Amino acid sequence: MNRISRRALSLLPFALLAACGAPETKFKSYDGPPVTQIVVNKGERRMYLMSGRTVLKAYDVGLGNEPVGTKRFEGDGKTPEGVYFIDRFNLNSAYHLSLGVSYPNNLDTAYARSQGLDPGGDIFIHGWGAEGHRLAPGKRDWTAGCIAVRDEEIEEIYAMVQGGIPVVING
């Protein structure tokens, strides 16, 4: 086989892959107004992405499996209430994608410790992912205290939100 034929054959798999189009990705882009705050109204099971006083997007959410009241300690199944911040991004989440919420704050920790308990942690806004679909068929509130949205919605949220913005969680 001559040199040109070998080169053409070695490039054939790449040409075929390109012809199939780009694979679907969970990473979206966003170029709209900045999200300045996330508001979660637990009683309504709604989350709002805000830019100033303007609602950019609204989502139905699932909460902890014991949704009434604020989170007090690890394992109580409650979603926290109060003002927190987006403090991390997890692109390898078991729940598709996730945004970390800065729970516990100093007050949460002090209260839990005053009761001889651990406040817990690892509170996220996340998708359902494969694990969520197995855990929660037909259930609305199923997390251990996180805020859950559909996978395609967390893709959108992940693209829109920057670190450090406030997350206001109301009862």
XYZ file of N, CA and C in Angstrom:
513
model
N 0.857 -1.176 0.000
C 0.000 0.000 0.000
C 0.894 1.227 0.000
N 0.530 2.164 -0.821
C 1.393 3.331 -0.865
C 1.119 4.262 0.323
N 1.983 5.207 0.509
C 1.948 6.097 1.663
C 0.669 6.927 1.722
N 0.181 7.438 0.616
C -1.037 8.255 0.594
C -2.253 7.417 0.965
N -2.340 6.203 0.495
C -3.479 5.337 0.821
C -3.525 5.017 2.311
N -2.369 4.745 2.891
C -2.327 4.477 4.333
C -2.804 5.687 5.128
N -2.353 6.853 4.744
C -2.756 8.070 5.436
C -4.263 8.269 5.301
N -4.802 8.066 4.117
C -6.245 8.224 3.897
C -7.024 7.223 4.748
N -6.566 5.979 4.823
C -7.240 4.977 5.636
C -7.168 5.313 7.126
N -6.051 5.863 7.577
C -5.920 6.192 8.996
C -6.841 7.347 9.393
N -7.190 8.188 8.445
C -8.078 9.324 8.738
C -9.554 8.976 8.555
N -9.842 7.839 7.958
C -11.220 7.445 7.682
C -12.106 7.398 8.923
N -11.664 6.811 10.059
C -12.543 6.787 11.246
C -12.927 8.191 11.729
N -12.003 9.124 11.652
C -12.299 10.492 12.081
C -13.301 11.158 11.148
N -13.174 10.906 9.857
C -14.118 11.466 8.890
C -15.513 10.903 9.108
N -15.603 9.596 9.376
C -16.908 8.986 9.630
C -17.536 9.533 10.900
N -16.738 9.714 11.938
C -17.244 10.269 13.188
C -17.755 11.701 12.979
N -17.030 12.499 12.252
C -17.448 13.880 11.989
C -18.743 13.913 11.187
N -18.910 12.967 10.286
C -20.124 12.927 9.467
C -21.363 12.616 10.290
N -21.189 11.950 11.407
C -22.326 11.597 12.264
C -22.821 12.779 13.089
N -22.067 13.850 13.140
C -22.454 15.005 13.949
C -21.874 14.891 15.341
N -21.902 15.995 16.041
C -21.352 16.034 17.400
C -22.278 15.295 18.355
N -21.713 14.594 19.325
C -22.558 13.909 20.306
C -23.274 14.926 21.194
N -24.427 14.523 21.711
C -25.190 15.364 22.638
C -24.344 15.594 23.887
N -24.328 16.804 24.395
C -23.539 17.102 25.585
C -24.422 17.695 26.663
N -24.023 17.483 27.919
C -24.783 18.054 29.015
C -24.317 19.474 29.346
N -23.312 19.954 28.644
C -22.797 21.292 28.896
C -23.357 22.266 27.882
N -24.156 23.172 28.362
C -24.807 24.174 27.523
C -24.083 25.509 27.675
N -24.425 26.452 26.823
C -23.875 27.806 26.961
C -25.030 28.764 27.210
N -24.704 29.902 27.766
C -25.711 30.910 28.106
C -25.095 32.275 27.900
N -25.832 33.165 27.232
C -25.320 34.515 27.019
C -26.356 35.587 27.350
N -27.290 35.268 28.231
C -28.325 36.220 28.623
C -27.908 37.042 29.833
N -28.880 37.700 30.458
C -28.600 38.509 31.652
C -28.033 37.632 32.767
N -27.191 38.206 33.610
C -26.590 37.394 34.677
C -27.617 36.985 35.724
N -27.470 35.768 36.221
C -28.275 35.327 37.357
C -27.631 35.943 38.591
N -28.395 36.736 39.333
C -27.861 37.407 40.515
C -28.319 36.759 41.814
N -29.314 35.882 41.729
C -29.846 35.240 42.926
C -30.706 34.051 42.521
N -30.708 33.030 43.363
C -31.619 31.903 43.215
C -32.555 31.950 44.412
N -33.862 31.853 44.149
C -34.852 31.832 45.225
C -35.598 30.511 45.147
N -35.661 29.809 46.276
C -36.401 28.553 46.360
C -37.521 28.758 47.375
N -38.745 28.548 46.938
C -39.905 28.578 47.829
C -40.342 27.136 48.041
N -39.943 26.585 49.184
C -40.186 25.169 49.452
C -41.673 24.832 49.437
N -42.511 25.683 50.030
C -43.945 25.412 50.099
C -44.583 25.288 48.726
N -44.093 26.053 47.760
C -44.591 26.011 46.372
C -43.886 24.947 45.546
N -42.758 24.431 46.050
C -41.892 23.532 45.280
C -41.462 24.209 43.982
N -41.036 25.480 44.096
C -40.596 26.261 42.929
C -39.248 26.915 43.210
N -38.437 26.973 42.171
C -37.151 27.657 42.221
C -37.117 28.685 41.107
N -36.589 29.868 41.427
C -36.533 30.976 40.484
C -35.089 31.435 40.320
N -34.653 31.570 39.065
C -33.372 32.200 38.771
C -33.669 33.656 38.468
N -33.077 34.542 39.254
C -33.376 35.962 39.185
C -32.192 36.742 38.619
N -32.520 37.810 37.890
C -31.534 38.815 37.519
C -32.093 40.115 38.057
N -31.564 40.556 39.178
C -32.174 41.687 39.879
C -33.557 41.264 40.356
N -34.588 42.001 39.945
C -35.963 41.670 40.333
C -36.718 40.917 39.241
N -36.021 40.586 38.174
C -36.636 39.897 37.032
C -36.428 38.393 37.127
N -37.513 37.635 36.991
C -37.416 36.179 36.954
C -36.970 35.769 35.549
N -35.812 35.130 35.473
C -35.316 34.637 34.187
C -35.892 33.266 33.863
N -35.960 32.411 34.862
C -36.467 31.052 34.689
C -37.097 30.598 35.994
N -38.090 29.722 35.887
C -38.726 29.119 37.059
C -38.797 27.615 36.835
N -38.633 26.855 37.902
C -38.594 25.394 37.819
C -39.403 24.776 38.959
N -40.043 23.663 38.667
C -40.617 22.829 39.723
C -39.457 22.054 40.337
N -39.488 21.879 41.664
C -38.384 21.191 42.337
C -38.898 20.090 43.253
N -38.029 19.142 43.502
C -38.219 18.157 44.554
C -37.277 18.519 45.688
N -37.667 18.174 46.901
C -36.891 18.535 48.085
C -36.493 17.288 48.856
N -35.999 17.513 50.072
C -35.679 16.409 50.959
C -36.913 15.582 51.253
N -36.713 14.333 51.645
C -37.843 13.426 51.853
C -38.678 13.763 53.090
N -38.250 14.733 53.877
C -39.020 15.295 55.006
C -39.018 16.807 54.807
N -39.792 17.328 53.873
C -39.607 18.705 53.410
C -40.067 19.825 54.355
N -40.897 19.543 55.326
C -41.418 20.614 56.180
C -40.407 20.937 57.271
N -40.076 22.224 57.404
C -39.107 22.675 58.396
C -37.714 22.762 57.814
N -36.821 23.393 58.570
C -35.457 23.576 58.086
C -34.543 22.443 58.527
N -33.499 22.235 57.780
C -32.510 21.211 58.099
C -31.826 21.582 59.406
N -31.724 20.618 60.312
C -31.079 20.845 61.610
C -29.868 19.959 61.823
N -29.882 18.744 61.249
C -28.769 17.829 61.456
C -28.713 16.804 60.342
N -27.570 16.162 60.246
C -27.353 15.148 59.222
C -28.388 14.036 59.350
N -28.975 13.667 58.210
C -29.899 12.546 58.181
C -31.344 12.887 58.473
N -31.669 14.179 58.673
C -33.066 14.523 58.986
C -33.953 14.605 57.747
N -33.370 14.514 56.550
C -34.154 14.503 55.309
C -34.754 15.850 54.943
N -34.313 16.917 55.589
C -34.879 18.243 55.333
C -33.962 19.070 54.437
N -34.568 19.975 53.691
C -33.841 20.948 52.887
C -33.657 22.192 53.753
N -32.447 22.761 53.797
C -32.231 23.933 54.649
C -33.111 25.114 54.259
N -33.258 26.046 55.174
C -33.925 27.324 54.928
C -32.974 28.416 55.375
N -32.915 29.490 54.610
C -32.031 30.608 54.942
C -31.320 31.093 53.702
N -30.260 31.866 53.920
C -29.475 32.422 52.816
C -28.140 31.690 52.767
N -27.862 31.121 51.619
C -26.629 30.389 51.380
C -26.035 30.907 50.065
N -24.997 30.266 49.579
C -24.339 30.698 48.345
C -23.958 29.478 47.517
N -23.868 29.674 46.199
C -23.340 28.616 45.331
C -21.840 28.578 45.575
N -21.343 27.443 46.056
C -19.929 27.385 46.437
C -19.105 26.341 45.689
N -19.735 25.557 44.815
C -18.972 24.586 44.036
C -19.828 24.036 42.901
N -19.135 23.473 41.915
C -19.776 22.898 40.735
C -19.272 21.473 40.573
N -20.197 20.524 40.416
C -19.818 19.121 40.279
C -20.289 18.614 38.921
N -19.362 18.476 38.004
C -19.728 17.994 36.667
C -19.768 16.475 36.600
N -19.314 15.803 37.654
C -19.349 14.339 37.701
C -20.344 13.827 38.730
N -21.400 14.564 38.953
C -22.405 14.213 39.951
C -23.137 12.924 39.582
N -23.490 12.149 40.591
C -24.353 10.983 40.375
C -25.746 11.428 39.942
N -26.016 12.711 40.090
C -27.322 13.282 39.742
C -27.186 14.198 38.530
N -26.424 13.775 37.551
C -26.219 14.414 36.256
C -25.235 15.580 36.361
N -25.636 16.687 36.928
C -24.785 17.836 37.239
C -25.283 18.388 38.567
N -24.420 19.098 39.290
C -24.901 19.687 40.542
C -24.139 20.947 40.905
N -24.863 21.824 41.610
C -24.315 23.073 42.132
C -24.343 22.991 43.650
N -23.200 23.189 44.287
C -23.130 23.118 45.734
C -23.731 24.341 46.402
N -24.466 24.092 47.481
C -25.063 25.139 48.310
C -24.258 25.159 49.615
N -23.918 26.337 50.114
C -22.963 26.486 51.208
C -23.468 26.084 52.591
N -24.479 25.244 52.679
C -24.921 24.687 53.965
C -23.866 23.704 54.455
N -23.519 23.697 55.730
C -24.055 24.510 56.818
C -23.282 25.816 56.986
N -23.993 26.860 57.424
C -23.296 28.084 57.794
C -22.957 28.008 59.286
N -22.382 29.066 59.828
C -21.964 29.043 61.239
C -23.135 28.840 62.188
N -24.295 29.444 61.893
C -25.462 29.277 62.761
C -25.989 27.843 62.720
N -26.023 27.244 61.522
C -26.467 25.849 61.390
C -25.566 24.922 62.196
N -24.269 25.151 62.073
C -23.304 24.307 62.781
C -23.442 24.479 64.288
N -23.559 25.721 64.746
C -23.677 25.976 66.193
C -24.934 25.328 66.758
N -26.053 25.447 66.049
C -27.291 24.846 66.550
C -27.153 23.321 66.665
N -26.683 22.689 65.598
C -26.551 21.229 65.605
C -25.619 20.782 66.728
N -24.501 21.449 66.868
C -23.538 21.067 67.906
C -24.112 21.276 69.300
N -24.956 22.335 69.474
C -25.575 22.564 70.786
C -26.516 21.419 71.173
N -26.966 20.683 70.164
C -27.837 19.531 70.391
C -27.052 18.221 70.393
N -25.735 18.347 70.283
C -24.890 17.157 70.252
C -24.950 16.419 68.930
N -25.292 17.135 67.860
C -25.471 16.511 66.549
C -24.550 17.129 65.506
N -24.418 16.435 64.386
C -23.660 16.928 63.232
C -24.646 17.621 62.297
N -24.328 18.830 61.792
C -25.271 19.517 60.918
C -25.438 18.871 59.542
N -24.499 18.020 59.162
C -24.541 17.452 57.817
C -23.929 18.419 56.826
N -24.119 18.154 55.581
C -23.546 18.972 54.515
C -23.907 18.371 53.173
N -23.128 18.687 52.170
C -23.345 18.177 50.817
C -24.757 18.449 50.322
N -25.207 19.685 50.477
C -26.496 20.097 49.931
C -26.238 20.678 48.542
N -27.003 20.211 47.570
C -26.813 20.607 46.180
C -28.147 20.922 45.513
N -28.066 21.711 44.456
C -29.127 21.788 43.455
C -28.653 20.842 42.364
N -29.440 19.808 42.078
C -28.957 18.791 41.144
C -30.087 18.229 40.289
N -29.675 17.475 39.267
C -30.632 16.771 38.424
C -31.053 15.465 39.086
N -31.742 14.644 38.315
C -32.172 13.351 38.819
C -31.086 12.314 38.608
N -30.465 12.320 37.437
C -29.465 11.308 37.143
C -30.067 9.915 37.206
N -29.269 8.930 36.849
C -29.745 7.540 36.855
C -30.154 7.106 38.258
N -29.372 7.516 39.253
C -29.670 7.119 40.625
C -30.990 7.710 41.098
N -31.240 8.962 40.780
C -32.497 9.597 41.169
C -33.702 8.938 40.523
N -33.567 8.535 39.274
C -34.678 7.868 38.586
C -34.989 6.516 39.232
N -33.962 5.834 39.730
C -34.187 4.555 40.425
C -34.809 4.766 41.800
N -34.372 5.812 42.498
C -34.827 6.046 43.866
C -36.239 6.594 43.955
N -36.653 7.358 42.952
C -37.837 8.181 43.138
C -38.923 8.045 42.083
N -39.221 6.865 41.606
C -40.282 6.809 40.596
C -41.600 7.317 41.177
N -42.086 8.424 40.639
C -43.366 8.987 41.069
C -43.318 9.800 42.344
N -42.169 9.903 43.014
C -42.069 10.695 44.243
C -41.602 12.106 43.926
N -42.172 13.077 44.589
C -41.759 14.464 44.380
C -40.596 14.842 45.290
N -40.702 14.541 46.577
C -39.663 14.886 47.546
C -38.929 13.609 47.937
N -37.712 13.453 47.451
C -37.010 12.191 47.593
C -35.537 12.327 47.961
N -35.009 13.547 47.969
C -33.577 13.697 48.215
C -33.289 13.611 49.715
N -32.015 13.641 50.063
C -31.607 13.652 51.471
C -31.581 15.077 52.025
N -32.051 16.050 51.248
C -32.064 17.455 51.661
C -31.721 18.403 50.526
N -31.393 17.851 49.383
C -31.036 18.664 48.219
C -32.284 19.176 47.500
N -32.041 19.968 46.472
C -33.084 20.525 45.615
C -32.897 19.886 44.241
N -33.895 19.138 43.770
C -33.766 18.375 42.531
C -34.645 18.944 41.426
N -34.078 19.010 40.224
C -34.796 19.399 39.009
C -34.512 18.332 37.949
N -35.238 18.372 36.856
C -35.000 17.410 35.776
C -33.591 17.599 35.198
N -33.041 16.549 34.631
C -31.677 16.598 34.106
C -31.494 17.705 33.072
N -32.434 17.856 32.164
C -32.280 18.900 31.142
C -32.349 20.294 31.769
N -33.042 20.417 32.897
C -33.108 21.712 33.579
C -31.802 22.026 34.306
N -31.175 21.037 34.934
C -29.905 21.313 35.613
C -28.831 21.672 34.594
N -28.926 21.162 33.380
C -27.982 21.566 32.332
C -28.106 23.062 32.064
N -29.320 23.542 31.967
C -29.578 24.965 31.732
C -29.109 25.802 32.928
N -29.458 25.370 34.123
C -29.088 26.087 35.347
C -27.563 26.134 35.488
N -26.908 25.020 35.256
C -25.451 24.914 35.354
C -24.774 25.934 34.439
N -25.334 26.137 33.247
C -24.773 27.101 32.304
C -25.028 28.545 32.738
N -26.144 28.795 33.406
C -26.551 30.166 33.737
C -25.932 30.714 35.016
N -25.598 29.849 35.958
C -25.230 30.276 37.313
C -23.715 30.367 37.471
N -23.282 31.397 38.175
C -21.873 31.581 38.530
C -21.696 31.302 40.022
N -20.481 30.997 40.415
C -20.181 30.775 41.823
C -20.382 32.049 42.642
N -20.735 31.865 43.892
C -20.854 32.988 44.817
C -22.205 33.660 44.868
N -23.123 33.310 43.957
C -24.422 34.002 44.021
C -25.253 33.467 45.183
N -26.098 34.326 45.767
C -26.920 33.892 46.893
C -28.020 32.931 46.474
N -28.310 31.998 47.388
C -29.427 31.065 47.260
C -30.303 31.308 48.480
N -31.489 31.859 48.242
C -32.419 32.151 49.332
C -33.449 31.040 49.345
N -33.494 30.285 50.454
C -34.420 29.153 50.561
C -35.448 29.490 51.617
N -36.692 29.655 51.157
C -37.807 30.000 52.039
C -38.630 28.755 52.357
N -39.229 28.732 53.563
C -40.070 27.604 53.990
C -41.336 27.475 53.208
